[in-house]
Amino acid sequence: MDRQMFEVMTKETLNSMTKRMQVYAPHIANKARPGQFIIFRVNEKGERIPLTVADTDKDTGAVTIIFQEVGKSTKELGELEIGETVLDFVGPLGKPSELDRIGRAAVVGGGLGCAIAFPQAKYLFNSGTQVDIIAGFRTKDLVILEDDMKAVSQNFYMCTDDGTYGTKGLVTDVLRGLIESGEKYDKVLVVGPLPMMKFVSLLTKEFGISTIVSMNTIMIDGTGMCGGCRLTVGGETKFACVDGPEFDGHLVDFDEAIRRSGMYKDIEGEKNAQHVCRLEKM
Amino acid sequence: MPNMSKTKVPMPVQEPDVRNRNFSEVALGYTEDMAVEEAERCINCKHKPCVAGCPVNVAIPEFIALVHERKFEEAYYKILETNALPAVCGRVCPQESQCEQVCVRGKLGEPVGIGHLERFVADWYMKNVHKLIKPAAPNGHKAAVVGSGPAGLICAADLAKLGYDVTVFEAFHATGGVLVYGIPEFRLPKNIVNHEIDNLRELGVKLKTNMIIGRAFTIDELFEQGYEAVFIGTGAGLPSFMNIPGENFNAVYSANEYLTRVNLMRSYDETYDTPIMKSRAVAVIGGGNVAMDAARCAKRLGAETVYIVYRRSEVEMPARIEEVHHAKEEGIIFKTLTNPVRITGNERGYVNGMECVEMELGEPDASGRRRPVEKKGSEFMMDVDTVIVAIGTSPNPLIRTTTPGLETNKYGGLVVEDTTNMTSRKGVFAGGDAVTGAATVILAMGAGKKAAKAMDEYIRGVIPADS
């Protein structure tokens, strides 16, 4: 089947605000490894937005992305139908995760972060690592990838903030419980909202467990050119796009990263208000 | 009889108080009559020092003579023989330190306005002639160019003219490199850049955007795909910071980021989605052309006060005199002999000031310029809400870290052989800022041109592959 470059091959709704898409980009599918990301742009006036690669299929040339429709650009991406094309789709960017030779790992995903944690867990699981996954969501309706994650872990722990599914509580509560009950991990991988990664890192630091976090920052080019993605790691300035996106969670200055992530909140609020859904135009 | 006026025919420009509120081009270009009048100032001297002063050796007296005869189309073809981007060069080349610096007329008055005339010829052609350029007969060989900035574009054009099947790979979604992300619309309109790139397409050059060489394909894989030589023109994309406290507060930008948001992503236009800070008072740190561009963009975006903060004096500024002059006219305030010490922020993490210290000039340093030294106790606060760091860039590491056997210098620049621009890898050539670190558009073009010639010789076997 002849496909156009960056054609939307499949599209499914994972929950009320999250979609999964396969985009045709064989040169990226061939090369992308867990931890790497792409940047997309939907139309001529659109922003360049980074998204972590959730999966790839070398045979079909598909690159899977999972995204929350929270901003104007992700909403526009979500509105593309199968057969339509994404205007720009570039990658793979960033350094791949370093996932080899880990005996036992705890993979912690928070909300959409599970979309990134999943390929890492899959890679670890398939390369012989013992994998425990802790997945946390705000509420039951937002749960995604449960079966996928179960399939690539020895133990799977689900929790929700409001207790509507799995254990009531935060991923940090679950992880602390496991560690205190004697579970030993060589490595903890955390992907999720910045505050969650911050508190998981604080917890694992207490127990001296090496921890990797994935920093999804504001960026433009993704190749080291703009420096907009910079963050402080161990007192040094690093660029998430080329030095990361994964860093030692015990060294990241999360408070600064949280401030920087909100840099354009006011302006984006205005832009979001301008967005008219195609459905509303009909 | 030549026109013996000691001054150039003045270039019409938008009034400063008008232009500092819009992104339209500042310099408006010569009319035909102005161009002919200026062309008459060339005395067609015997030694033609201007040609040697041009990094791509444009046949300057010849094209000027054609302008004089009102043969504007022929004049264009004359320039095009050695320069595929005349409309760009006519606008952004530092002619005052190249062709015009050595112009004989400059010994007694102003040199001939070579840049103004080049621009006129290119613009005239764009407006009046709509001919398709015929691609050269294919020679059956393939070459790849990485990066679509000035070095890569010229390299691609010259190879295409020799019949090569040339593909240019660009990481961004748009072609042109620094010509589209760095140099602002008001100095170099993007439709001009796009037009010149369209000419390259007509020459048969293939341009692939969204392609990260080093990640999607390595240099080695390009050879596996049948490209017989590769040119690396990836520029000096990595911004430097000052490493002073507060540099990661919100609204501290690298000039690269600020200019990319404004120029490539068009954040000055409300209909585009990419946001940019709405600044009240901006400090731009640095004294080069990039600093001037960033300051003038900030002013146009509505900042009430824009400072250039530079640690040496104005004499040492690396920016073109014309750019400094334009910036001052537009109301940019120059704080020279001033060095930032730290940036302060509010409780939400946004910039609310910058502490600086006054400097004075001491003994000359390694660069030959007098070294600025701090005046003790002269610290003061600047009231700014945005800081743009324009103190330079270094070569992008993506290619060198993914290509085994590429030799680099301590600044990260690719090491090339002087006469061929070949790197330490056979068949891999490089030029422009990726080699030299941040320099000018025309020097990059000169390097691209030199590499194209050597690539042709390499592929044809004139340069032995085992040399």
Coordinates of C-alpha atoms in Angstrom, one line a residue, chain B:
Chain B
M1 CA 32.6 59.7 -18.1
P2 CA 32.2 58.1 -14.6
N3 CA 30.1 59.6 -11.9
M4 CA 32.8 61.2 -9.7
S5 CA 30.5 61.8 -6.7
K6 CA 32.4 60.9 -3.5
T7 CA 29.3 59.4 -1.9
K8 CA 27.1 56.5 -2.8
V9 CA 23.6 57.1 -4.2
P10 CA 21.8 56.9 -0.9
M11 CA 19.6 53.8 -0.3
P12 CA 16.0 54.7 0.5
V13 CA 15.0 53.4 3.9
Q14 CA 11.8 53.3 6.0
E15 CA 11.8 56.1 8.6
P16 CA 13.2 54.8 12.0
D17 CA 10.1 55.7 14.0
V18 CA 7.9 53.9 11.5
R19 CA 10.0 50.8 10.9
N20 CA 10.7 50.1 14.6
R21 CA 7.0 49.1 14.8
N22 CA 6.8 46.8 11.8
F23 CA 8.6 43.8 10.4
S24 CA 8.8 45.0 6.8
E25 CA 12.2 45.5 5.1
V26 CA 14.1 48.5 6.4
A27 CA 16.1 49.2 3.2
L28 CA 13.8 49.7 0.2
G29 CA 16.3 49.2 -2.7
Y30 CA 17.4 51.3 -5.6
T31 CA 15.3 52.3 -8.5
E32 CA 16.6 51.6 -12.0
D33 CA 17.9 55.2 -12.3
M34 CA 19.5 55.1 -8.9
A35 CA 21.3 51.9 -9.9
V36 CA 22.5 53.2 -13.2
E37 CA 23.8 56.4 -11.4
E38 CA 25.6 54.3 -8.8
A39 CA 27.0 52.0 -11.5
E40 CA 28.6 55.0 -13.1
R41 CA 30.7 55.4 -10.1
C42 CA 32.7 52.3 -11.0
I43 CA 35.8 53.4 -12.9
N44 CA 36.4 49.9 -14.1
C45 CA 39.9 49.9 -12.7
K46 CA 42.6 47.6 -14.1
H47 CA 43.3 45.5 -10.9
K48 CA 39.7 44.8 -9.9
P49 CA 40.6 44.3 -6.2
C50 CA 36.8 43.9 -5.4
V51 CA 36.7 40.5 -7.1
A52 CA 39.5 39.2 -4.9
G53 CA 37.8 40.8 -1.9
C54 CA 34.6 38.7 -2.5
P55 CA 34.7 35.2 -1.0
V56 CA 32.9 33.8 -4.0
N57 CA 34.7 36.1 -6.6
V58 CA 31.6 37.6 -8.2
A59 CA 32.6 39.3 -11.5
I60 CA 31.8 42.7 -9.9
P61 CA 33.1 45.2 -12.6
E62 CA 31.4 43.2 -15.3
F63 CA 28.0 43.1 -13.7
I64 CA 28.2 46.7 -12.8
A65 CA 29.1 47.6 -16.4
L66 CA 26.0 45.7 -17.5
V67 CA 23.9 47.7 -15.0
H68 CA 25.4 50.9 -16.5
E69 CA 24.2 49.7 -19.9
R70 CA 20.8 49.0 -18.4
K71 CA 21.3 45.3 -19.3
F72 CA 19.9 44.2 -15.9
E73 CA 19.0 40.7 -16.9
E74 CA 22.5 40.0 -18.3
A75 CA 23.9 41.6 -15.1
Y76 CA 22.0 39.0 -13.1
Y77 CA 23.3 36.1 -15.1
K78 CA 26.8 37.5 -14.7
I79 CA 26.5 37.4 -10.9
L80 CA 24.8 34.0 -11.0
E81 CA 27.9 32.5 -12.6
T82 CA 29.6 32.4 -9.2
N83 CA 26.8 33.3 -6.7
A84 CA 23.5 31.4 -6.5
L85 CA 22.1 33.7 -3.8
P86 CA 22.6 37.3 -5.0
A87 CA 19.4 38.7 -3.4
V88 CA 20.6 37.4 -0.1
C89 CA 24.2 38.6 -0.4
G90 CA 23.2 42.0 -1.6
R91 CA 21.4 42.4 1.7
V92 CA 23.4 40.7 4.4
C93 CA 27.1 40.6 3.2
P94 CA 29.5 42.8 5.1
Q95 CA 30.6 44.5 1.9
E96 CA 32.4 47.1 4.0
S97 CA 35.0 44.5 5.1
Q98 CA 35.1 42.7 1.7
C99 CA 34.6 43.9 -1.8
E100 CA 33.9 47.5 -0.9
Q101 CA 36.8 47.7 1.5
V102 CA 39.3 47.3 -1.3
C103 CA 37.3 49.4 -3.9
V104 CA 39.6 52.0 -5.5
R105 CA 36.9 54.6 -5.1
G106 CA 37.1 54.1 -1.4
K107 CA 40.5 55.8 -1.3
L108 CA 38.8 59.1 -2.0
G109 CA 35.3 59.0 -0.6
E110 CA 32.9 56.2 -0.4
P111 CA 33.5 52.9 -2.3
V112 CA 31.0 51.9 -5.1
G113 CA 27.8 50.5 -3.5
I114 CA 28.5 47.0 -4.7
G115 CA 26.1 45.5 -2.3
H116 CA 23.3 47.9 -3.1
L117 CA 23.8 47.1 -6.9
E118 CA 23.9 43.4 -6.4
R119 CA 20.6 43.6 -4.5
F120 CA 19.1 45.8 -7.1
V121 CA 20.0 43.4 -9.9
A122 CA 18.6 40.4 -8.0
D123 CA 15.4 42.1 -7.1
W124 CA 15.0 43.5 -10.6
Y125 CA 15.3 40.0 -12.0
M126 CA 12.9 38.6 -9.5
K127 CA 10.3 41.2 -10.4
N128 CA 10.7 41.3 -14.2
V129 CA 12.0 38.0 -15.5
H130 CA 10.1 34.7 -15.1
K131 CA 12.3 32.2 -16.9
L132 CA 12.7 28.6 -15.9
I133 CA 16.3 27.7 -15.2
K134 CA 17.3 24.7 -17.2
P135 CA 18.9 21.9 -15.2
A136 CA 22.3 20.7 -16.4
A137 CA 22.5 17.4 -18.2
P138 CA 22.7 14.6 -15.5
N139 CA 26.2 13.2 -15.0
G140 CA 24.9 10.1 -13.3
H141 CA 26.5 10.8 -9.9
K142 CA 24.8 11.4 -6.5
A143 CA 25.9 13.8 -3.8
A144 CA 24.3 14.7 -0.4
V145 CA 24.3 18.0 1.4
V146 CA 23.5 18.2 5.1
G147 CA 22.0 21.5 6.2
S148 CA 20.2 24.0 4.0
G149 CA 21.9 27.2 5.2
P150 CA 24.1 29.4 3.0
A151 CA 27.0 26.9 2.8
G152 CA 24.8 23.9 1.9
L153 CA 22.7 25.8 -0.6
I154 CA 25.7 27.1 -2.6
C155 CA 27.4 23.7 -2.5
A156 CA 24.2 22.1 -3.8
A157 CA 23.7 24.7 -6.5
D158 CA 27.3 24.4 -7.8
L159 CA 27.1 20.6 -7.9
A160 CA 23.7 20.7 -9.6
K161 CA 25.2 23.0 -12.3
L162 CA 27.7 20.2 -13.0
G163 CA 25.0 17.7 -13.5
Y164 CA 25.0 16.0 -10.1
D165 CA 21.9 14.5 -8.6
V166 CA 22.0 16.5 -5.3
T167 CA 19.8 16.0 -2.2
V168 CA 19.9 18.6 0.6
F169 CA 18.8 17.3 4.0
E170 CA 17.4 19.9 6.5
A171 CA 16.4 19.2 10.1
F172 CA 13.9 22.0 10.4
H173 CA 10.6 22.1 8.6
A174 CA 11.8 25.0 6.4
T175 CA 14.9 25.4 4.2
G176 CA 17.4 28.2 4.5
G177 CA 19.1 27.7 7.8
V178 CA 20.1 30.9 9.5
L179 CA 18.6 32.8 6.6
V180 CA 15.2 31.8 7.8
Y181 CA 15.5 31.2 11.5
G182 CA 18.2 33.8 12.3
I183 CA 18.2 36.9 10.1
P184 CA 15.0 38.8 10.7
E185 CA 12.4 39.6 8.0
F186 CA 13.1 43.3 8.1
R187 CA 16.7 42.7 7.0
L188 CA 16.1 39.7 4.7
P189 CA 12.5 39.0 3.7
K190 CA 11.7 35.3 3.8
N191 CA 10.0 35.5 0.3
I192 CA 13.4 36.5 -1.1
V193 CA 15.0 33.5 0.5
N194 CA 12.3 31.2 -0.7
H195 CA 12.6 32.6 -4.2
E196 CA 16.3 31.9 -4.3
I197 CA 15.7 28.4 -3.0
D198 CA 13.0 27.9 -5.7
N199 CA 15.7 28.7 -8.2
L200 CA 17.8 25.8 -6.8
R201 CA 14.8 23.5 -7.2
E202 CA 14.7 24.5 -10.8
L203 CA 18.3 23.6 -11.1
G204 CA 17.3 20.1 -10.1
V205 CA 18.3 20.2 -6.4
K206 CA 16.2 18.0 -4.2
L207 CA 15.4 19.5 -0.7
K208 CA 14.2 17.2 2.1
T209 CA 13.0 18.9 5.3
N210 CA 12.4 17.2 8.7
M211 CA 15.5 15.0 8.2
I212 CA 17.9 14.8 11.0
I213 CA 21.2 13.4 9.7
G214 CA 23.0 11.7 12.5
R215 CA 19.7 10.3 13.8
A216 CA 17.4 9.3 11.0
F217 CA 20.3 8.5 8.8
T218 CA 24.0 8.6 9.7
I219 CA 26.6 9.9 7.3
D220 CA 27.7 6.3 6.7
E221 CA 24.2 5.3 5.7
L222 CA 24.1 8.1 3.2
F223 CA 27.1 6.5 1.5
E224 CA 25.2 3.2 1.6
Q225 CA 22.3 4.9 -0.1
G226 CA 24.6 5.7 -3.1
Y227 CA 25.7 9.2 -2.3
E228 CA 29.3 9.4 -3.4
A229 CA 30.3 12.5 -1.5
V230 CA 28.7 14.3 1.5
F231 CA 28.9 18.0 2.4
I232 CA 28.3 18.9 6.1
G233 CA 27.0 22.5 6.5
T234 CA 25.2 22.2 9.8
G235 CA 26.2 25.6 11.1
A236 CA 27.0 26.7 14.6
G237 CA 23.7 26.0 16.2
L238 CA 24.6 25.5 19.9
P239 CA 24.0 28.7 21.9
S240 CA 26.5 29.7 24.6
F241 CA 25.3 31.1 27.9
M242 CA 27.2 33.2 30.4
N243 CA 27.0 30.9 33.3
I244 CA 25.9 33.7 35.7
P245 CA 23.3 33.2 38.4
G246 CA 19.7 33.5 37.3
E247 CA 20.2 32.5 33.7
N248 CA 17.5 29.9 33.8
F249 CA 14.8 32.3 35.0
N250 CA 11.7 32.5 32.7
A251 CA 12.2 35.1 29.9
V252 CA 15.9 34.6 29.6
Y253 CA 16.4 33.5 26.0
S254 CA 19.4 32.6 23.9
A255 CA 19.4 34.8 20.8
N256 CA 18.9 31.7 18.8
E257 CA 15.7 30.9 20.6
Y258 CA 14.3 34.4 20.5
L259 CA 15.1 34.9 16.8
T260 CA 13.8 31.4 15.9
R261 CA 10.5 32.1 17.7
V262 CA 10.2 35.5 15.9
N263 CA 11.5 34.6 12.4
L264 CA 10.9 31.0 11.7
M265 CA 7.9 30.5 13.9
R266 CA 6.6 34.0 13.2
S267 CA 5.5 34.7 16.8
Y268 CA 5.2 38.4 15.9
D269 CA 2.1 37.5 13.9
E270 CA -0.8 36.9 16.2
T271 CA -2.3 34.3 13.8
Y272 CA 0.7 32.0 14.4
D273 CA 0.7 29.7 17.5
T274 CA 4.2 29.9 18.8
P275 CA 4.3 32.2 21.9
I276 CA 6.9 34.8 22.8
M277 CA 7.2 37.0 25.9
K278 CA 5.4 40.3 25.8
S279 CA 8.3 42.3 27.2
R280 CA 8.4 45.8 28.6
A281 CA 12.2 46.2 29.0
V282 CA 14.7 44.0 27.3
A283 CA 18.5 43.6 27.8
V284 CA 20.3 42.0 24.9
I285 CA 23.8 40.9 25.9
G286 CA 26.4 40.9 23.2
G287 CA 27.7 43.3 20.5
G288 CA 27.5 41.3 17.2
N289 CA 25.0 41.3 14.4
V290 CA 22.9 38.7 16.1
A291 CA 22.6 41.0 19.2
M292 CA 21.5 43.9 17.0
D293 CA 18.9 41.6 15.3
A294 CA 17.5 40.4 18.6
A295 CA 17.3 44.0 20.0
R296 CA 15.6 45.3 16.9
C297 CA 13.1 42.4 17.0
A298 CA 12.3 43.1 20.7
K299 CA 11.6 46.7 19.9
R300 CA 9.3 45.8 17.0
L301 CA 7.5 43.4 19.3
G302 CA 6.5 46.3 21.5
A303 CA 9.2 46.6 24.2
E304 CA 9.3 50.1 25.5
T305 CA 13.0 50.0 26.3
V306 CA 15.7 47.8 24.7
Y307 CA 19.3 47.8 25.8
I308 CA 22.4 46.4 24.1
V309 CA 24.7 45.4 27.0
Y310 CA 28.3 45.0 25.8
R311 CA 31.4 44.6 28.0
R312 CA 33.8 46.4 25.7
S313 CA 33.4 49.8 24.0
E314 CA 31.5 50.5 20.8
V315 CA 34.7 50.5 18.7
E316 CA 35.3 46.8 19.6
M317 CA 31.8 45.8 18.6
P318 CA 31.8 43.0 16.0
A319 CA 28.5 44.1 14.5
R320 CA 28.4 45.8 11.2
I321 CA 28.5 49.6 11.5
E322 CA 25.3 49.8 9.5
E323 CA 23.5 47.5 11.9
V324 CA 24.7 49.5 14.9
H325 CA 23.6 52.7 13.2
H326 CA 20.1 51.2 12.3
A327 CA 19.7 49.9 15.8
K328 CA 20.5 53.4 17.4
E329 CA 18.1 55.1 14.9
E330 CA 15.4 52.8 16.0
G331 CA 15.8 53.7 19.7
I332 CA 18.0 50.9 21.0
I333 CA 20.0 52.1 24.0
F334 CA 23.6 51.1 24.0
K335 CA 25.1 50.3 27.4
T336 CA 28.7 49.6 26.5
L337 CA 31.5 48.8 29.0
T338 CA 28.9 47.1 31.0
N339 CA 28.9 43.4 32.0
P340 CA 26.1 41.4 33.5
V341 CA 26.8 39.8 36.9
R342 CA 23.5 38.1 37.7
I343 CA 19.9 38.0 36.7
T344 CA 17.2 38.4 39.3
G345 CA 13.7 36.9 39.3
N346 CA 10.4 37.2 41.1
E347 CA 8.7 34.5 43.2
R348 CA 7.1 33.0 40.0
G349 CA 10.5 32.6 38.4
Y350 CA 10.3 35.4 35.9
V351 CA 13.1 37.9 35.3
N352 CA 12.7 41.2 37.2
G353 CA 16.2 42.7 36.8
M354 CA 19.8 42.3 36.0
E355 CA 22.8 43.4 38.0
C356 CA 25.7 44.7 36.0
V357 CA 29.1 46.1 36.6
E358 CA 30.8 48.9 34.8
M359 CA 34.0 48.0 32.9
E360 CA 37.0 49.9 31.6
L361 CA 39.5 48.9 28.9
G362 CA 42.9 47.6 30.0
E363 CA 45.8 46.1 28.1
P364 CA 45.1 44.4 24.7
D365 CA 44.3 40.7 25.0
A366 CA 44.9 37.7 22.7
S367 CA 42.4 39.0 20.2
G368 CA 44.2 42.3 20.0
R369 CA 41.3 44.1 21.5
R370 CA 41.8 45.9 24.8
R371 CA 40.7 43.7 27.6
P372 CA 37.7 44.9 29.6
V373 CA 38.3 45.0 33.4
E374 CA 35.7 45.5 36.1
K375 CA 35.5 48.8 37.9
K376 CA 35.3 47.9 41.6
G377 CA 32.2 48.9 43.4
S378 CA 30.4 50.1 40.2
E379 CA 27.6 47.4 40.4
F380 CA 24.1 48.7 39.5
M381 CA 20.7 47.2 38.7
M382 CA 19.0 47.3 35.4
D383 CA 15.2 47.3 35.3
V384 CA 14.4 44.6 32.7
D385 CA 11.9 41.8 32.4
T386 CA 13.6 39.9 29.6
V387 CA 17.2 39.0 28.9
I388 CA 18.5 37.8 25.6
V389 CA 21.9 36.2 25.5
A390 CA 23.7 36.8 22.2
I391 CA 27.3 36.0 23.1
G392 CA 27.9 33.4 20.4
T393 CA 27.3 29.9 19.4
S394 CA 29.4 26.8 18.8
P395 CA 29.1 24.0 16.2
N396 CA 26.2 21.5 16.5
P397 CA 27.5 18.2 17.9
L398 CA 24.9 15.9 16.3
I399 CA 27.0 14.9 13.3
R400 CA 30.3 14.7 15.0
T401 CA 29.0 12.5 17.8
T402 CA 27.3 10.1 15.3
T403 CA 30.0 9.8 12.7
P404 CA 33.1 7.8 13.6
G405 CA 36.4 9.2 12.4
L406 CA 35.5 12.9 12.1
E407 CA 38.2 15.0 13.5
T408 CA 37.2 18.1 15.4
N409 CA 39.0 21.0 17.0
K410 CA 38.7 22.0 20.7
Y411 CA 35.7 24.3 19.9
G412 CA 33.8 21.4 18.3
G413 CA 34.4 22.6 14.7
L414 CA 35.1 20.0 12.0
V415 CA 38.7 19.9 10.9
V416 CA 39.0 20.2 7.1
E417 CA 41.9 20.2 4.6
D418 CA 42.5 23.8 3.5
T419 CA 42.3 23.5 -0.3
T420 CA 39.5 21.0 -0.6
N421 CA 37.4 21.4 2.6
M422 CA 37.6 17.6 3.0
T423 CA 37.3 16.3 6.6
S424 CA 39.3 13.5 8.1
R425 CA 36.8 11.1 6.5
K426 CA 37.2 10.3 2.8
G427 CA 34.4 11.8 0.7
V428 CA 33.0 13.8 3.6
F429 CA 33.4 17.6 3.1
A430 CA 32.4 20.4 5.4
G431 CA 32.2 24.2 5.4
G432 CA 30.6 27.2 7.0
D433 CA 30.1 27.7 10.7
A434 CA 30.3 23.9 11.3
V435 CA 34.0 24.4 10.6
T436 CA 34.8 27.9 11.6
G437 CA 32.3 28.6 14.4
A438 CA 30.0 31.5 14.0
A439 CA 31.0 33.7 11.0
T440 CA 29.2 35.3 8.1
V441 CA 26.8 34.1 5.4
I442 CA 29.3 34.9 2.6
L443 CA 32.2 33.1 4.2
A444 CA 30.0 30.0 4.5
M445 CA 29.0 30.4 0.9
G446 CA 32.7 30.6 -0.1
A447 CA 33.4 27.4 1.8
G448 CA 30.4 25.6 0.2
K449 CA 31.6 26.7 -3.2
K450 CA 35.1 25.5 -2.6
A451 CA 33.8 22.1 -1.3
A452 CA 31.6 21.7 -4.3
K453 CA 34.5 22.0 -6.6
A454 CA 36.6 19.5 -4.5
M455 CA 33.6 17.1 -4.3
D456 CA 33.4 17.1 -8.1
E457 CA 37.1 16.4 -8.4
Y458 CA 36.9 13.7 -5.7
I459 CA 34.0 11.9 -7.4
R460 CA 35.7 12.2 -10.8
G461 CA 38.9 10.7 -9.2
V462 CA 41.0 13.9 -9.7
I463 CA 41.6 13.8 -6.0
P464 CA 42.6 10.2 -5.2
A465 CA 40.4 8.6 -2.6
D466 CA 43.4 7.3 -0.8
S467 CA 45.2 10.6 -0.6

